[in-house]
Short mmCIF file of C-alpha atoms (C1' of nucleotides) in Angstrom, two decimals:
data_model
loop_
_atom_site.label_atom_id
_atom_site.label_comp_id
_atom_site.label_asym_id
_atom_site.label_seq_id
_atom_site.Cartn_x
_atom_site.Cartn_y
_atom_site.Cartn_z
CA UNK V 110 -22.97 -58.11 -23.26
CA UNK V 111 -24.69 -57.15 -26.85
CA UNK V 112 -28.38 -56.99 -26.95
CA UNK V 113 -29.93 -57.56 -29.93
CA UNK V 114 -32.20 -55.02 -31.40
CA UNK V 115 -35.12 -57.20 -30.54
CA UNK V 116 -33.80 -57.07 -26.79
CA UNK V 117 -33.25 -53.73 -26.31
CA UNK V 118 -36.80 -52.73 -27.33
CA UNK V 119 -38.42 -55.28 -24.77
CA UNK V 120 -36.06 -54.39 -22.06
CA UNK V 121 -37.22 -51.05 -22.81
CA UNK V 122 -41.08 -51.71 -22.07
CA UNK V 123 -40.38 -53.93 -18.99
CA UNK V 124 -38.09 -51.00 -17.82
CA UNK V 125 -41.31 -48.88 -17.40
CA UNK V 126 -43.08 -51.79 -16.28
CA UNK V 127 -43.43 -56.10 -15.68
CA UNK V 128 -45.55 -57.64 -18.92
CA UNK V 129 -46.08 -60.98 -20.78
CA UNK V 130 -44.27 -61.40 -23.93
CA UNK V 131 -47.46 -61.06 -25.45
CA UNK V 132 -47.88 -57.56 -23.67
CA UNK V 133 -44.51 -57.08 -24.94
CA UNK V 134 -45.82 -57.74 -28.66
CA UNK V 135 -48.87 -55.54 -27.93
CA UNK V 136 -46.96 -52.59 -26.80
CA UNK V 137 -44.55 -52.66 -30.05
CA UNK V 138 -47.19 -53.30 -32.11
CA UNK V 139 -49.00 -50.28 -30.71
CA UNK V 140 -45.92 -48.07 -30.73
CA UNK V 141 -42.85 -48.59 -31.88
CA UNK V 142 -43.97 -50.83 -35.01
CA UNK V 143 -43.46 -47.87 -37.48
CA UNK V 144 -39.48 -47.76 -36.53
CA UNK V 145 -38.98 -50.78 -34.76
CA UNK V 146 -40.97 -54.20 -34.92
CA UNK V 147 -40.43 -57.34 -32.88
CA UNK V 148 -42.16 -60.81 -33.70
CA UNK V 149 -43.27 -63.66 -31.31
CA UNK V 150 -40.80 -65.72 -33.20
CA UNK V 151 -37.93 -63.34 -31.90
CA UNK V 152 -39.74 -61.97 -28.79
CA UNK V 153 -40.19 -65.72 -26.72
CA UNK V 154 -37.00 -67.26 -27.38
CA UNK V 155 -35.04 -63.66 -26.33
CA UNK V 156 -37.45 -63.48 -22.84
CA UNK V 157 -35.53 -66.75 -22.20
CA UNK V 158 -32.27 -65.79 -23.14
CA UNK V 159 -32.81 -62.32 -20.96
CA UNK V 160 -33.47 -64.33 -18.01
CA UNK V 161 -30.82 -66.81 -17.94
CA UNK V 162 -28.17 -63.52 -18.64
CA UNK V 163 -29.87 -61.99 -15.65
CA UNK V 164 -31.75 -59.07 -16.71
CA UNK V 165 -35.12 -60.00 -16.51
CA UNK V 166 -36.30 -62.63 -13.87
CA UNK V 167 -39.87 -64.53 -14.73
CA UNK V 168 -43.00 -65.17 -12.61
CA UNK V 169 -45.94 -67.36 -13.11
CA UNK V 170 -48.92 -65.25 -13.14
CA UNK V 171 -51.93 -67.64 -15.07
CA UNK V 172 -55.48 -66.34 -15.58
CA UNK V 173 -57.23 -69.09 -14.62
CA UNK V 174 -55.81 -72.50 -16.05
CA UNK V 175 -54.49 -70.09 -19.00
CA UNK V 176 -50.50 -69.96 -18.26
CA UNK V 177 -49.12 -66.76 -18.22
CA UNK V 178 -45.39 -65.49 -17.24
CA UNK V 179 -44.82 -62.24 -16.33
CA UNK V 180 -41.06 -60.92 -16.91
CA UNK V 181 -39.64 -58.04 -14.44
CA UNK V 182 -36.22 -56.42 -15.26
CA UNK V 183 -33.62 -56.58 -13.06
CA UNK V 184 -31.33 -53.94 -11.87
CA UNK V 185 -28.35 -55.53 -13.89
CA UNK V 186 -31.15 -55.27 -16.67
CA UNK V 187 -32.07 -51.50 -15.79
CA UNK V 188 -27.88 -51.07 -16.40
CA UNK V 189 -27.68 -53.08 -19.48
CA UNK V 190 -31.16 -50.88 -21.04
CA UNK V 191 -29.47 -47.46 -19.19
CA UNK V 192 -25.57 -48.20 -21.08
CA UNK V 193 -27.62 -48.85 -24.49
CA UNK V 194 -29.85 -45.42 -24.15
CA UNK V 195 -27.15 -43.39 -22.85
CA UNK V 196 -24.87 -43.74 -25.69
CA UNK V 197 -25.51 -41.11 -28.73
CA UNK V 198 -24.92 -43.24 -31.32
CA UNK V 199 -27.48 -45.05 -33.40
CA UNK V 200 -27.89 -47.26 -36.11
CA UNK V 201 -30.49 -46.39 -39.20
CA UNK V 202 -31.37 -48.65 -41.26
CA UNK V 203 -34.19 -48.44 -44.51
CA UNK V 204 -35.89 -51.07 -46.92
CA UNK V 205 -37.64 -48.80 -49.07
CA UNK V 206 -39.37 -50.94 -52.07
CA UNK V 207 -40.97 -48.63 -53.55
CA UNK V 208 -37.98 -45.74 -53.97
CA UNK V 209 -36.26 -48.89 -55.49
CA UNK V 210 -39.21 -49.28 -57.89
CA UNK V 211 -39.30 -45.61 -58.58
CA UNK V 212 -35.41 -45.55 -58.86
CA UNK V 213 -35.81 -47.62 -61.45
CA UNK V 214 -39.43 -46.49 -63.25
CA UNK V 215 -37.94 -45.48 -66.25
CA UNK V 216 -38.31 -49.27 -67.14
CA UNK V 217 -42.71 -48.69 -66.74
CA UNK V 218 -44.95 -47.41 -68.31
CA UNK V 219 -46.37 -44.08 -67.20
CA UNK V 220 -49.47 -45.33 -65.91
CA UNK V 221 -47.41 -47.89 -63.98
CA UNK V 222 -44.78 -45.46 -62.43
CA UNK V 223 -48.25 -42.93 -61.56
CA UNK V 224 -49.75 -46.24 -59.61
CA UNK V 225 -46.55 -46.70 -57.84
CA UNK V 226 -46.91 -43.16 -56.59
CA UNK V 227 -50.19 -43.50 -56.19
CA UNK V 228 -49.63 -46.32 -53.58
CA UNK V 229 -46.75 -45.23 -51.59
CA UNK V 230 -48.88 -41.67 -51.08
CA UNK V 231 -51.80 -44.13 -49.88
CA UNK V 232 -49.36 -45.75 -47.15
CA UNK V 233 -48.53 -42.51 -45.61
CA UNK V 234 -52.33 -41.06 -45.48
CA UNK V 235 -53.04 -44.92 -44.10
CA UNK V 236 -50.28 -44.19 -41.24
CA UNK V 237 -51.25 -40.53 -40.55
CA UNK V 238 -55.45 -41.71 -39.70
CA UNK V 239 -53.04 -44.28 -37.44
CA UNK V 240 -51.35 -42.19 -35.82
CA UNK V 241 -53.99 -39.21 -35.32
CA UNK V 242 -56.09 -41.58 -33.62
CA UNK V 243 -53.10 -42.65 -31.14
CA UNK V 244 -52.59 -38.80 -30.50
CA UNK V 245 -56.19 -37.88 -29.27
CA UNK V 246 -56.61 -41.55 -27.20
CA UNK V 247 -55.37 -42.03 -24.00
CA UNK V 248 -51.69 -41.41 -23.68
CA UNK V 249 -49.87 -44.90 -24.06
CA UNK V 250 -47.50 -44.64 -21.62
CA UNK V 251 -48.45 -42.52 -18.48
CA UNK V 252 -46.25 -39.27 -17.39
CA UNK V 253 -43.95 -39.81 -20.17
CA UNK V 254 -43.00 -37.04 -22.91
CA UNK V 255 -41.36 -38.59 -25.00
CA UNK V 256 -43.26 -41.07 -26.56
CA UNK V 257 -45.47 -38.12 -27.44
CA UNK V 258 -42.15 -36.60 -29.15
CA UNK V 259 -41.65 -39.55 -31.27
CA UNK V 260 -45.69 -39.39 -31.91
CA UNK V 261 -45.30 -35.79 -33.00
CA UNK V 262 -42.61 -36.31 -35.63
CA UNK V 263 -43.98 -39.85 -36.98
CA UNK V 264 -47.51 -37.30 -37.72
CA UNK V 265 -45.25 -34.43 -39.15
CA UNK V 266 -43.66 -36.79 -41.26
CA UNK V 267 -46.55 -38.56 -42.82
CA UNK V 268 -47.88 -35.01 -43.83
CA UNK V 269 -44.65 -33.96 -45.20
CA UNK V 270 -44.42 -37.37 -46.70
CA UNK V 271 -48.03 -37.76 -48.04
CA UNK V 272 -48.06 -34.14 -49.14
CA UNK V 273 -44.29 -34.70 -51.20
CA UNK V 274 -45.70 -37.77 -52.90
CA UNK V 275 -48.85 -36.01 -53.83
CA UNK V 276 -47.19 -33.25 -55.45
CA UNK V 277 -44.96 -35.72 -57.28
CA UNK V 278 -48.07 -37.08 -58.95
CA UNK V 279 -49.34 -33.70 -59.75
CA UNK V 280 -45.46 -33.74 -61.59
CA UNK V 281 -46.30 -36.51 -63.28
CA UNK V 282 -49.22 -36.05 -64.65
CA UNK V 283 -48.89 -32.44 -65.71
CA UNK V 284 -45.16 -34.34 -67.70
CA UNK V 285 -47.32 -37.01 -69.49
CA UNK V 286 -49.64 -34.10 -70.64
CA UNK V 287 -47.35 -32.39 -72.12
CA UNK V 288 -45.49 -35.57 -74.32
CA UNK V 289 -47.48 -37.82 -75.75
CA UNK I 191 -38.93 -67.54 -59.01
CA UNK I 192 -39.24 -65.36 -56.06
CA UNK I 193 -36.59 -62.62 -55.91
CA UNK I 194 -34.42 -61.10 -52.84
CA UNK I 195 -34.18 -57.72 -52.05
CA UNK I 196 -30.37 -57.87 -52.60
CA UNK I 197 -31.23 -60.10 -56.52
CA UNK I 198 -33.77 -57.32 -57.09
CA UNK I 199 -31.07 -54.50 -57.16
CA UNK I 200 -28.41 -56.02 -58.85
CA UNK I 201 -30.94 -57.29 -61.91
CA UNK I 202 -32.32 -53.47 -61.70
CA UNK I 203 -28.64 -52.13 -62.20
CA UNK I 204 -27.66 -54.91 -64.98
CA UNK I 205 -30.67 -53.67 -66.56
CA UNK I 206 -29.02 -50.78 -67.24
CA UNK I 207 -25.73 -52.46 -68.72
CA UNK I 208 -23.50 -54.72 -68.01
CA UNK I 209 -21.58 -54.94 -64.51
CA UNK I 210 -18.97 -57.05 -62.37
CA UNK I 211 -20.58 -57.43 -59.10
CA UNK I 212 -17.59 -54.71 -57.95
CA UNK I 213 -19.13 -52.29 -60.30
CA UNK I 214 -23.08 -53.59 -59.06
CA UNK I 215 -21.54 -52.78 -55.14
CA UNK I 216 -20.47 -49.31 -56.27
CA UNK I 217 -23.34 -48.67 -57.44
CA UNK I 218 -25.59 -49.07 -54.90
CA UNK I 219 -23.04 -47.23 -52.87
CA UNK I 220 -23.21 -44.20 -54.95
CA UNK I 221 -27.31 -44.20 -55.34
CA UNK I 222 -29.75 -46.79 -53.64
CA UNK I 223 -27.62 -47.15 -50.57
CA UNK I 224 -29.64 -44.71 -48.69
CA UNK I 225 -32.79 -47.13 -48.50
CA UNK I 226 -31.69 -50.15 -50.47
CA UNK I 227 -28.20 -51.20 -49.21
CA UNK I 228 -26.18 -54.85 -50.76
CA UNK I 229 -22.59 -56.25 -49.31
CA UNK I 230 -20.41 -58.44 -51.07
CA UNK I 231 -20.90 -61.07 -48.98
CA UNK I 232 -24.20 -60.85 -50.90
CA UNK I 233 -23.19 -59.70 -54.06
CA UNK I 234 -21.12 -62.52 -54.91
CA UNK I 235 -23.11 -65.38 -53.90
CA UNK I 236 -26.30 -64.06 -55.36
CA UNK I 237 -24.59 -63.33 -59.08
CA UNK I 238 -23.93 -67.01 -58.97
CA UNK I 239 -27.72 -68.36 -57.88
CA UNK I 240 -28.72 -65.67 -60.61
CA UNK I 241 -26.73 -67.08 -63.16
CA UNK I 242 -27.56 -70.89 -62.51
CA UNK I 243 -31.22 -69.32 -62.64
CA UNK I 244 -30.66 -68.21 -66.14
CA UNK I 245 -31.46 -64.34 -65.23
CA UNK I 246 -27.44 -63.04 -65.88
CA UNK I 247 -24.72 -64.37 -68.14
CA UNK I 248 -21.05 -64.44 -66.87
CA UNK I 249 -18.58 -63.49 -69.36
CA UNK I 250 -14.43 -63.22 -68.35
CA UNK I 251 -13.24 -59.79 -68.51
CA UNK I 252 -9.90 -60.06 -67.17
CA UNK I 253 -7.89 -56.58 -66.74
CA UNK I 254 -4.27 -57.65 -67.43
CA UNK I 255 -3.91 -60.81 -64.87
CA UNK I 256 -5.89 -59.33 -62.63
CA UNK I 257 -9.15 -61.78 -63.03
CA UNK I 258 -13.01 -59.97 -63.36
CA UNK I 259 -16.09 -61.62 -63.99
CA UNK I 260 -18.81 -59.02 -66.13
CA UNK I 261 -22.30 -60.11 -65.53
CA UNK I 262 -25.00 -59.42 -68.12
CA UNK I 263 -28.88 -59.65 -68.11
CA UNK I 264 -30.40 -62.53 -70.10
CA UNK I 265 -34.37 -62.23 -71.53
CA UNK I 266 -35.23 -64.34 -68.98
CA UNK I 267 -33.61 -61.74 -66.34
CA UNK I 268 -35.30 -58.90 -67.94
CA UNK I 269 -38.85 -60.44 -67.14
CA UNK I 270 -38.16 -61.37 -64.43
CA UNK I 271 -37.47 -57.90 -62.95
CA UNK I 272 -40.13 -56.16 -65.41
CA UNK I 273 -42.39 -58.55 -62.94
CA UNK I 274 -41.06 -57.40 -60.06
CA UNK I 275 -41.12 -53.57 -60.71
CA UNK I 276 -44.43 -53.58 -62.62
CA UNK I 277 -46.07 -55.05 -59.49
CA UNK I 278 -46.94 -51.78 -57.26
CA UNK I 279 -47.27 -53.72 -54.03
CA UNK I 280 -44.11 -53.03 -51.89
CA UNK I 281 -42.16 -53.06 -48.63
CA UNK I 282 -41.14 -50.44 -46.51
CA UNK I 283 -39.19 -51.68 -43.03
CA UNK I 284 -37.18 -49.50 -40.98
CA UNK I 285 -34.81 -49.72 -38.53
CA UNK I 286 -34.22 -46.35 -36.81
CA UNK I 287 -32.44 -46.91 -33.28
CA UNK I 288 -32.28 -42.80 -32.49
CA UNK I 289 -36.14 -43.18 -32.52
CA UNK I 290 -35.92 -45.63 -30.23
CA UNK I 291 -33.27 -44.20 -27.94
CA UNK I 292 -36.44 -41.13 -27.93
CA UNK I 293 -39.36 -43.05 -27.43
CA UNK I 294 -37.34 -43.68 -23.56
CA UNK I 295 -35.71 -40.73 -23.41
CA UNK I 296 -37.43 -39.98 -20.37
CA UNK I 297 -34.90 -42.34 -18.78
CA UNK I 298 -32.34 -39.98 -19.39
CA UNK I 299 -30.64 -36.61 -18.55
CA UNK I 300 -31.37 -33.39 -20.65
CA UNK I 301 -28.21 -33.32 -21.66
CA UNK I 302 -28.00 -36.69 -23.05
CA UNK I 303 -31.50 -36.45 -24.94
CA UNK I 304 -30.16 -33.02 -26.62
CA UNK I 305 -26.92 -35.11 -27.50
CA UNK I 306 -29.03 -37.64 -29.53
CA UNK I 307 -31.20 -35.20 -30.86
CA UNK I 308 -28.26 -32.99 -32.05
CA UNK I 309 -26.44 -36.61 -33.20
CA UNK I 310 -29.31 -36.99 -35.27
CA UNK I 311 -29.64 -33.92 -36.73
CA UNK I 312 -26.25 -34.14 -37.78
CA UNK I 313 -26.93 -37.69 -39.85
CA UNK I 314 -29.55 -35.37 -42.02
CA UNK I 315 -27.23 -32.77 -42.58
CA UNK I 316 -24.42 -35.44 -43.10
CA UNK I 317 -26.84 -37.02 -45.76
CA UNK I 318 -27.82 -33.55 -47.28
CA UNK I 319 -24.27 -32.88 -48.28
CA UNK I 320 -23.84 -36.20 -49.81
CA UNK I 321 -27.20 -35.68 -51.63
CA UNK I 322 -26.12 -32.23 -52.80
CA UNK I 323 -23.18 -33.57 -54.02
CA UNK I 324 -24.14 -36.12 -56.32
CA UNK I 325 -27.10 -33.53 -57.58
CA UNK I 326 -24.55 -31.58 -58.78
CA UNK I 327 -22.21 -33.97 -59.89
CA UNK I 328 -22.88 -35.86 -63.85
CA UNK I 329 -26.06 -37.94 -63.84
CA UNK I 330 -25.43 -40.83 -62.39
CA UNK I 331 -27.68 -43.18 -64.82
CA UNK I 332 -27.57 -41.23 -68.06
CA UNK I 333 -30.77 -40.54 -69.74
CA UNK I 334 -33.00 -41.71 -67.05
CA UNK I 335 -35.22 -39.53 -65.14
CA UNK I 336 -36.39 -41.04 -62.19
CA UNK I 337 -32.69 -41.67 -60.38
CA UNK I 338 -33.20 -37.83 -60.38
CA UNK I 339 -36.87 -37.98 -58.97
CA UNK I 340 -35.52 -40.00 -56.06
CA UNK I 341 -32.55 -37.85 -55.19
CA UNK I 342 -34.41 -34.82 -55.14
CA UNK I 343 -36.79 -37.24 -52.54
CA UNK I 344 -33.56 -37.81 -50.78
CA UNK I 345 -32.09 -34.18 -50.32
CA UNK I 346 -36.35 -32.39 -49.66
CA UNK I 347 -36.23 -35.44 -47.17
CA UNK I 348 -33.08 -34.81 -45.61
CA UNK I 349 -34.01 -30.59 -45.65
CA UNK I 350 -37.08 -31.23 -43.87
CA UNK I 351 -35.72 -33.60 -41.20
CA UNK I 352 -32.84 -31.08 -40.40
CA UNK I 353 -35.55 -28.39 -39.97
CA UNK I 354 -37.79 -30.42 -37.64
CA UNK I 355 -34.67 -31.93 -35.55
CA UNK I 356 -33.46 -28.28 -35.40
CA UNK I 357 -36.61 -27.00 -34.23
CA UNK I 358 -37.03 -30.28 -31.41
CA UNK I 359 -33.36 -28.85 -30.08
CA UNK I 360 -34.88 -25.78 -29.31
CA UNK I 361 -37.74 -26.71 -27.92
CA UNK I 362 -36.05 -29.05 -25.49
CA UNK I 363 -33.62 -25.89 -24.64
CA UNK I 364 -36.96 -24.12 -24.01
CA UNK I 365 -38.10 -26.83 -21.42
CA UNK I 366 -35.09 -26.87 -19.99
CA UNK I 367 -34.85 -23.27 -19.07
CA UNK I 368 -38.34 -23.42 -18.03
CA UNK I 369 -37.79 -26.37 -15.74
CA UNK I 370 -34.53 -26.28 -13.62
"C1'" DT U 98 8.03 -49.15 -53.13
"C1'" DC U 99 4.03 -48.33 -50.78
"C1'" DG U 100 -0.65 -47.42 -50.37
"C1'" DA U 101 -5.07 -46.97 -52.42
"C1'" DG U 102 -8.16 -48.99 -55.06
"C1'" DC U 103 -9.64 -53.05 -58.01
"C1'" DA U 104 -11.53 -57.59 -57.69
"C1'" DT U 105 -13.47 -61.91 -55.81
"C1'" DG U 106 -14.76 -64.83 -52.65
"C1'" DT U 107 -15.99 -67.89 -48.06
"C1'" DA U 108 -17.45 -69.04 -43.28
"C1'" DA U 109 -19.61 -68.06 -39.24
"C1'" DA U 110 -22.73 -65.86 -36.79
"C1'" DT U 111 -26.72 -63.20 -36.21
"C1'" DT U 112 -31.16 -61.79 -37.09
"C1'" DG U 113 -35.45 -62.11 -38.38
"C1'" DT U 114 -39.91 -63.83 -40.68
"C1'" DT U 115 -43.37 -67.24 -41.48
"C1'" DA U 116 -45.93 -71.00 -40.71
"C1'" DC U 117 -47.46 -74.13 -37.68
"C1'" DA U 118 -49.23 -75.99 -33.30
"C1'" DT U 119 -51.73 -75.90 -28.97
"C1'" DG U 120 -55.10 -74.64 -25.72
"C1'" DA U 121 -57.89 -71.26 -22.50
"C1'" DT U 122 -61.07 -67.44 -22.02
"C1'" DT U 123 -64.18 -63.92 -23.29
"C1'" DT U 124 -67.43 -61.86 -26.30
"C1'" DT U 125 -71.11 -62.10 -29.59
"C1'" DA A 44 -71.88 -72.33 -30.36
"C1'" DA A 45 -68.67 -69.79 -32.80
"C1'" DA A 46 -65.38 -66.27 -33.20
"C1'" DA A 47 -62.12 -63.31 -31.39
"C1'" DT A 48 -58.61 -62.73 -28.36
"C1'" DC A 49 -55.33 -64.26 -24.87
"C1'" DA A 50 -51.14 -66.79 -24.43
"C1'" DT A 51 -46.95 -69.46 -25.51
"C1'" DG A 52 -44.01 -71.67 -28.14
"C1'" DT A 53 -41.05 -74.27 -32.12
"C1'" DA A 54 -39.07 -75.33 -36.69
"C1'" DA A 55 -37.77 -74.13 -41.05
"C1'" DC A 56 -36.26 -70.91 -43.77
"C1'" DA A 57 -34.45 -66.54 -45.57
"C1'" DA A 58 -31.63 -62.65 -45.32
"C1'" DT A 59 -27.74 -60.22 -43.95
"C1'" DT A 60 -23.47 -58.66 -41.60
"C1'" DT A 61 -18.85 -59.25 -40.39
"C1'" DA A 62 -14.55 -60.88 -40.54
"C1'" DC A 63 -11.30 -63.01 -42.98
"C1'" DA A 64 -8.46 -64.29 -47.03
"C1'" DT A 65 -6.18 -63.55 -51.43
"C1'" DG A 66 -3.90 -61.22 -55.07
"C1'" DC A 67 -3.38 -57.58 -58.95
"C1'" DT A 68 -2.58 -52.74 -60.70
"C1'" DC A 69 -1.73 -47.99 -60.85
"C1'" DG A 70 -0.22 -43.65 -59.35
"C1'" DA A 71 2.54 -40.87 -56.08
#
DNA sequence: TCGAGCATGTAAATTGTTACATGATTTT
DNA sequence: AAAATCATGTAACAATTTACATGCTCGA
């Protein structure tokens, strides 16, 4: 059995505890989006698909008339989530518009190319407020480390990142001084 | 017209001259594959949509009997990617499964969290002496400056991310020691 | 002559996004 | 009473990977 990328990352939150799919959306959304989004449109059909291979098993749990299904994992899922984890190797995989634009910024103008750097330095001050103010709220998942971890290094990044692209501006600026 | 990703790349390189889509694939291989990646199962069908679009022109460029299509950008092409890369909106998705396998690392040994750790590690210094390489290699685009701005990107990247992966290897060592 | 590299392509399957649709409950 | 949020889902579309298939050319 292959699970999907979309699979292993909800198997993953129901392996530290039951949820909706749309406490499955919430979670990713809250934590893993940066590295590892999910969408409704994936997330509902694959809860199915989970259940009927056995790994998760489904209960009705409505608030009120509101439906509601809570998913548990089962221990052939905890197996199927523990096989995926344990193994070292991982795939990494970018979509990086803008170091496309840049790659190719010899085609703009130098206003254009500083606005390009301009923007992509703007993303990773936007993502370091968001994740400073994950880091002093209440931990997101309870007695675990290493979420934390992968907290810690998506902050020292966006410094490192937001500091890189800042001093690339500086580069520019300081190169259209100096030709006209 | 909206563009793909994958049409995006291969008008950015035949903006640069003239390529067969075996050329455009090497390309990519040798510069943008890093965070903009294309397969021929791509390649080939897109040169075709491009060229009923009226962005490239095919021309026959046989070697010997051994048949080769060379695709040049049309006027129409041109704007069409001036368009796209003067516009400094952007995407930036990632897919990074060793972030993942951390975020629920607390579902595993020590020993198995150092392994990923230490398997990541050794993708950045994997990358840095690919990056190295082609720094000091010929210029890959001749006369253009930013491929070079986006290397150097690549290789401070991958020099900071071996540092900080480094430096989570010890510390897990340290907890470990700490903690039987 | 054999293998590496040049060169082009298709088909199937997978994966994922987006837009749409519906309706209940809680908060303002 | 309206707006936000909870909650679930489908359909259409877009993007992409993988595996397969074919055949030429050049250097060792």
């Amino acid at each position: 059995m292959t699970l999907s990328g979309t699979a292993v990352v909800m198997l993953g939150f129901l392996a530290l505890r039951p949820r909706s799919g749309y406490e499955i959306k919430q979670a990713v959304d809250r934590s893993t989006r940066y590295f590892w989004s999910a969408s409704y449109g994936q997330i509902y059909p694959e809860l199915r698909r989970l259940a009927r291979a056995g790994l998760v098993e489904a209960e009705d749990a409505p608030t009120g008339a509101r439906r509601r299904t809570v998913y548990r994992i089962t221990a052939a899922g905890r197996d199927e989530f523990q096989a995926w984890l344990a193994d070292p190797g991982f795939g990494l995989e970018v979509r990086d518009e803008s170091l496309l634009k840049l790659f190719f910024a010899d085609l703009l103008t130098s206003e254009q190319a500083l606005a390009l750097v301009r923007a992509r330095q703007a993303v990773h001050h936007r993502w370091l407020g968001q994740l400073r103010a994950i880091d002093v709220g209440p931990p997101f998942v309870g007695g675990q480390a290493f979420p934390d971890v992968v907290l810690a290094y998506g902050i020292d990044f966006s410094e490192w990142a937001a500091t890189w692209w800042e001093s690339m501006e500086r580069r520019l600026i300081a190169r259209d001084a100096s030709e006209p």
